[in-house]
Amino acid sequence: MSQSEDNLASTASLTNHDRKLIHLPGSIQPHGVLLTLNSQLHIVQVSNNTQEILGKSISELLNKPLTSLLDNQQVAAIRQCWTKKPSVYTSYKVAINTNNLEQYFDCIAHRTEETLILELEPTQSSSELSFLSFHALVSEAIADIQKTSNLSDFLHLVTSQVKEITAFDRVIIYQFDHTGAGSVVAEAKREDLPPYLGLHYPATDIPQQARNLYKRGMLRFVPNLTAPAVKLVPIDNPITQQPLDLSLSVLRSVDTCCMEYYQNMGVSAILVIALIQDQQLWGLISCHHQTPKPLSYEMRQICAFLGRIVSSELTHKVNELELDYQVKLKSLQSEFIESISQADNFIDALIKPEIRLLDVVSASGAAVCLDNEITLVGTTPEIEQVRAVIEWADTQIKDNLFSTNSLPQLYPESVAFKDTASGLLLLRISQVRRYYILWFRPEVIQTVNWAGNPHQAFQVTEVDGTVTLSPRKSFAKWQETVRLTSLPWKECELDSAIALRNAIVGIVLSKADELAKINRELERSNRQLASFAYAASHDLKEPLRGIYNYSTILLEDYAQVLDDEGIECLQTVVNLSVRMETLINALLRLAQLGQAQLRKQATNLNELLTELIDILRASRPDSHLFDIRIPRPLPTIDCDAVLVNEIFSNLITNAFKYNDKTDQWVEIGYLDSHLVNPVFYVRDNGIGIPQHHRETIFRLFKRLHSQEKYGGGVGAGLAIVKKIVELHNGRIWVESTPGMGSTFYLTLE
Ligand code: ADP
């Protein structure tokens, strides 16, 4: 934090803690009289100006019934206030005989828990503003106001209307930001006055206490800031023995600091109307006049009424540009959701097209992080910097989201990449999987026009232990250059990010559910298929054996009654049934494997292969040709030894089978680079496999040659090998140069 910000912060805490409690000033403004009544309507407290305003001394009023001031009818009406809720105002026109002259007053009554507070302001008119005059004053204003759809036009129109009604020199609308600081967003003023439009004011200018009062009271009127305040007599409320709570008093006196603040601005009278949206203080309509300015209670009521209309319209009148922007974000969101829900891989859907991922929150860079894999899009920091940002930001996340438009201030290491990421929006998709999306915005150096130096908004002086605050003397435009910040993230952009997260989570979750269901189905039907295949092939073998046996008997015992063609036909039947048995056996084997449970054990592959090669050699008459090379000892691995034996048996047999060289050899080994999970290979110098068949050869009953060629076969060996490899969660593939040889690679996990 810089030195000047330090000052600002300490001033802020001082203004909030060391200011007097402004709702308990014990005094009122002098243009009216305040009377405090008990439940019997006896006057228990008065302001010390009754003589000047009512022509009655304090002693003539204090501890006297209200009837000593007002007639019975008026008193009866006021008694009704006790039936109302605290904080509800009731106003009456009353006539009081002051110094033998009938004087009219606006009598504004409201109650607290214990007392009734009456405030009397002298007025010229004897009657309430008629409905028709009220209507005439406001209806035109409201009609115009309602015609505007654009927020900025709307606010400007409101300032002009209020200026016309009140005839104040300047009317501004002041909007608070989320930090409590504010800026002037609309203004209507006397032509010769300097503009305040666009000026910023620090949060300390309107302390929390004052904001709370605005929220409760809606309207604040001070016709003459310099007029000395009038004390209450007695100073404490005799009913509660506490200072009287003047939070809702229309005459409440002005805090000295506030008074000085306005005087330093050259203002003598103020009227402030609170603008409330969703129970929050959205802003203020603030009216300034350079000289003292009376304004009747009715006129103020009209202004308060307009304030209410503005407050309710605020919700509906959104800036058109803002609205267009929100519509654009919404359409991007639905586009996203659609493509994510259709994509197999949601990451692809996220980053293709890249621009969409950036536009969905108007960022200039983004990073998608899936566990340890980070994909960068647009203008971003380096991958390692992004990784570090995630580590840090993960500790700051609330509700799966973290955003800042001044990352360097929170995370100083990011100064190094402020040009790409002064603004950060981080979205956590999944905690378990460490899935994040990050968006970045570059530094935007901004100039802010302040109304006076905000770092010296107040001066703190301490004399004999008493702290006094005095506001800045100058409100002349003071420019500040703000660095290390990006454009702020808007509420609708944060919403857009959250909507994206919900869509991803929803779609991924429902896909996972769907997948689990499909897997269960698949498993079930696989099991069914395997047992069907097993049963079918098993049952087929019996009649087949019969066909074979009877055909052989016919051939052996009845050859003499058959002609050559008949014998040939029968021989074909025998051959076909032999072939069919081989096919059925292959099917049976595959079906068995489909239901097989692996019996894994530590298996020394050297021993396994030595045994296997011995058997192969013994079973082949041309075994002297078997040149099997194992360049270095093979590792011991955890596997189903019987099944792995079947793999090597098939591969080695094929290696010699599909070999037309005179010096045939096979090499069995494993690759160096994968010691943890070795990649084994079986290499030969055989006929090789054309490129386009390198996948198909693993299909059941797929042969590349005619039946008799290369020693025959049904095309099931490699399908069985593949099945066994997959049962071990491994992979098998082949590389080959036709005419030179092939290498089968496989892993077994
Ligand atoms: P089969 O040997 O019964 O035909 P396989 O499933 O073992 O069935 O092999 C499928 C096909 O793959 C073979 O027909 C052959 O064309 C080809 N093949 C298998 N191994 C090799 C090899 N080592 N070299 C060249 N071709 C091979």
mmCIF file of C-alpha atoms and ligand atoms in Angstrom, residues 579 582 650-659 666 682-690 693 696-707 709-721 734 736 741-744, ligand 1:
data_model
loop_
_atom_site.group_PDB
_atom_site.id
_atom_site.type_symbol
_atom_site.label_atom_id
_atom_site.label_comp_id
_atom_site.label_asym_id
_atom_site.label_seq_id
_atom_site.Cartn_x
_atom_site.Cartn_y
_atom_site.Cartn_z
ATOM 1 C CA ARG A 579 -11.724 -76.021 -40.594
ATOM 2 C CA THR A 582 -10.729 -74.694 -35.789
ATOM 3 C CA ASN A 650 1.087 -66.791 -31.281
ATOM 4 C CA LEU A 651 3.529 -64.013 -32.133
ATOM 5 C CA ILE A 652 6.526 -66.298 -32.467
ATOM 6 C CA THR A 653 4.587 -68.784 -34.578
ATOM 7 C CA ASN A 654 3.384 -66.010 -36.896
ATOM 8 C CA ALA A 655 6.895 -64.580 -37.141
ATOM 9 C CA PHE A 656 8.148 -67.796 -38.726
ATOM 10 C CA LYS A 657 4.899 -68.546 -40.517
ATOM 11 C CA TYR A 658 4.839 -65.294 -42.465
ATOM 12 C CA ASN A 659 8.450 -65.427 -43.440
ATOM 13 C CA VAL A 666 12.851 -63.626 -34.457
ATOM 14 C CA VAL A 682 8.649 -59.426 -31.140
ATOM 15 C CA ARG A 683 10.557 -58.626 -34.334
ATOM 16 C CA ASP A 684 10.970 -60.758 -37.445
ATOM 17 C CA ASN A 685 12.504 -60.532 -40.876
ATOM 18 C CA GLY A 686 9.368 -61.872 -42.544
ATOM 19 C CA ILE A 687 7.116 -60.690 -45.346
ATOM 20 C CA GLY A 688 5.945 -57.578 -43.514
ATOM 21 C CA ILE A 689 2.435 -56.104 -43.365
ATOM 22 C CA PRO A 690 1.105 -53.414 -45.680
ATOM 23 C CA HIS A 693 -3.662 -53.633 -42.726
ATOM 24 C CA THR A 696 -7.277 -54.912 -39.394
ATOM 25 C CA ILE A 697 -5.014 -57.903 -38.736
ATOM 26 C CA PHE A 698 -6.157 -57.811 -35.102
ATOM 27 C CA ARG A 699 -9.762 -58.458 -36.120
ATOM 28 C CA LEU A 700 -11.259 -61.901 -35.625
ATOM 29 C CA PHE A 701 -11.025 -64.172 -38.690
ATOM 30 C CA LYS A 702 -9.071 -61.588 -40.646
ATOM 31 C CA ARG A 703 -6.449 -63.131 -42.880
ATOM 32 C CA LEU A 704 -4.484 -61.288 -45.500
ATOM 33 C CA HIS A 705 -3.923 -64.358 -47.620
ATOM 34 C CA SER A 706 -5.807 -67.227 -49.151
ATOM 35 C CA GLN A 707 -6.536 -70.119 -46.866
ATOM 36 C CA LYS A 709 -0.972 -69.892 -48.165
ATOM 37 C CA TYR A 710 1.644 -69.555 -45.414
ATOM 38 C CA GLY A 711 0.605 -72.769 -43.717
ATOM 39 C CA GLY A 712 -3.087 -71.866 -43.497
ATOM 40 C CA GLY A 713 -4.935 -70.414 -40.540
ATOM 41 C CA VAL A 714 -8.287 -68.928 -39.633
ATOM 42 C CA GLY A 715 -7.194 -65.421 -38.656
ATOM 43 C CA ALA A 716 -7.939 -65.694 -34.943
ATOM 44 C CA GLY A 717 -4.439 -65.709 -33.374
ATOM 45 C CA LEU A 718 -3.920 -61.940 -33.288
ATOM 46 C CA ALA A 719 -7.505 -61.290 -32.099
ATOM 47 C CA ILE A 720 -6.806 -63.583 -29.140
ATOM 48 C CA VAL A 721 -3.451 -61.884 -28.494
ATOM 49 C CA VAL A 734 2.660 -53.216 -35.175
ATOM 50 C CA SER A 736 6.476 -53.029 -40.418
ATOM 51 C CA GLY A 741 9.880 -57.673 -41.586
ATOM 52 C CA SER A 742 7.521 -56.641 -38.805
ATOM 53 C CA THR A 743 7.763 -55.684 -35.149
ATOM 54 C CA PHE A 744 4.849 -56.270 -32.799
HETATM 55 P P1 ADP B 1 -3.661 -66.469 -38.903
HETATM 56 O O1 ADP B 1 -2.237 -66.589 -38.694
HETATM 57 O O2 ADP B 1 -4.439 -67.630 -38.441
HETATM 58 O O3 ADP B 1 -4.039 -66.024 -40.265
HETATM 59 P P2 ADP B 1 -3.516 -64.245 -37.161
HETATM 60 O O4 ADP B 1 -4.621 -63.511 -36.459
HETATM 61 O O5 ADP B 1 -2.452 -64.761 -36.326
HETATM 62 O O6 ADP B 1 -4.221 -65.314 -37.977
HETATM 63 O O7 ADP B 1 -2.936 -63.238 -38.206
HETATM 64 C C1 ADP B 1 -3.765 -62.469 -39.018
HETATM 65 C C2 ADP B 1 -3.029 -62.078 -40.278
HETATM 66 O O8 ADP B 1 -2.000 -61.173 -39.982
HETATM 67 C C3 ADP B 1 -2.307 -63.207 -40.929
HETATM 68 O O9 ADP B 1 -3.163 -63.851 -41.843
HETATM 69 C C4 ADP B 1 -1.171 -62.519 -41.643
HETATM 70 O O10 ADP B 1 -1.613 -62.078 -42.902
HETATM 71 C C5 ADP B 1 -0.863 -61.335 -40.792
HETATM 72 N N1 ADP B 1 0.310 -61.541 -39.920
HETATM 73 C C6 ADP B 1 0.303 -61.967 -38.632
HETATM 74 N N2 ADP B 1 1.557 -61.980 -38.141
HETATM 75 C C7 ADP B 1 2.393 -61.604 -39.150
HETATM 76 C C8 ADP B 1 3.824 -61.419 -39.274
HETATM 77 N N3 ADP B 1 4.635 -61.693 -38.286
HETATM 78 N N4 ADP B 1 4.299 -60.999 -40.465
HETATM 79 C C9 ADP B 1 3.466 -60.723 -41.501
HETATM 80 N N5 ADP B 1 2.118 -60.876 -41.447
HETATM 81 C C10 ADP B 1 1.597 -61.303 -40.278
#
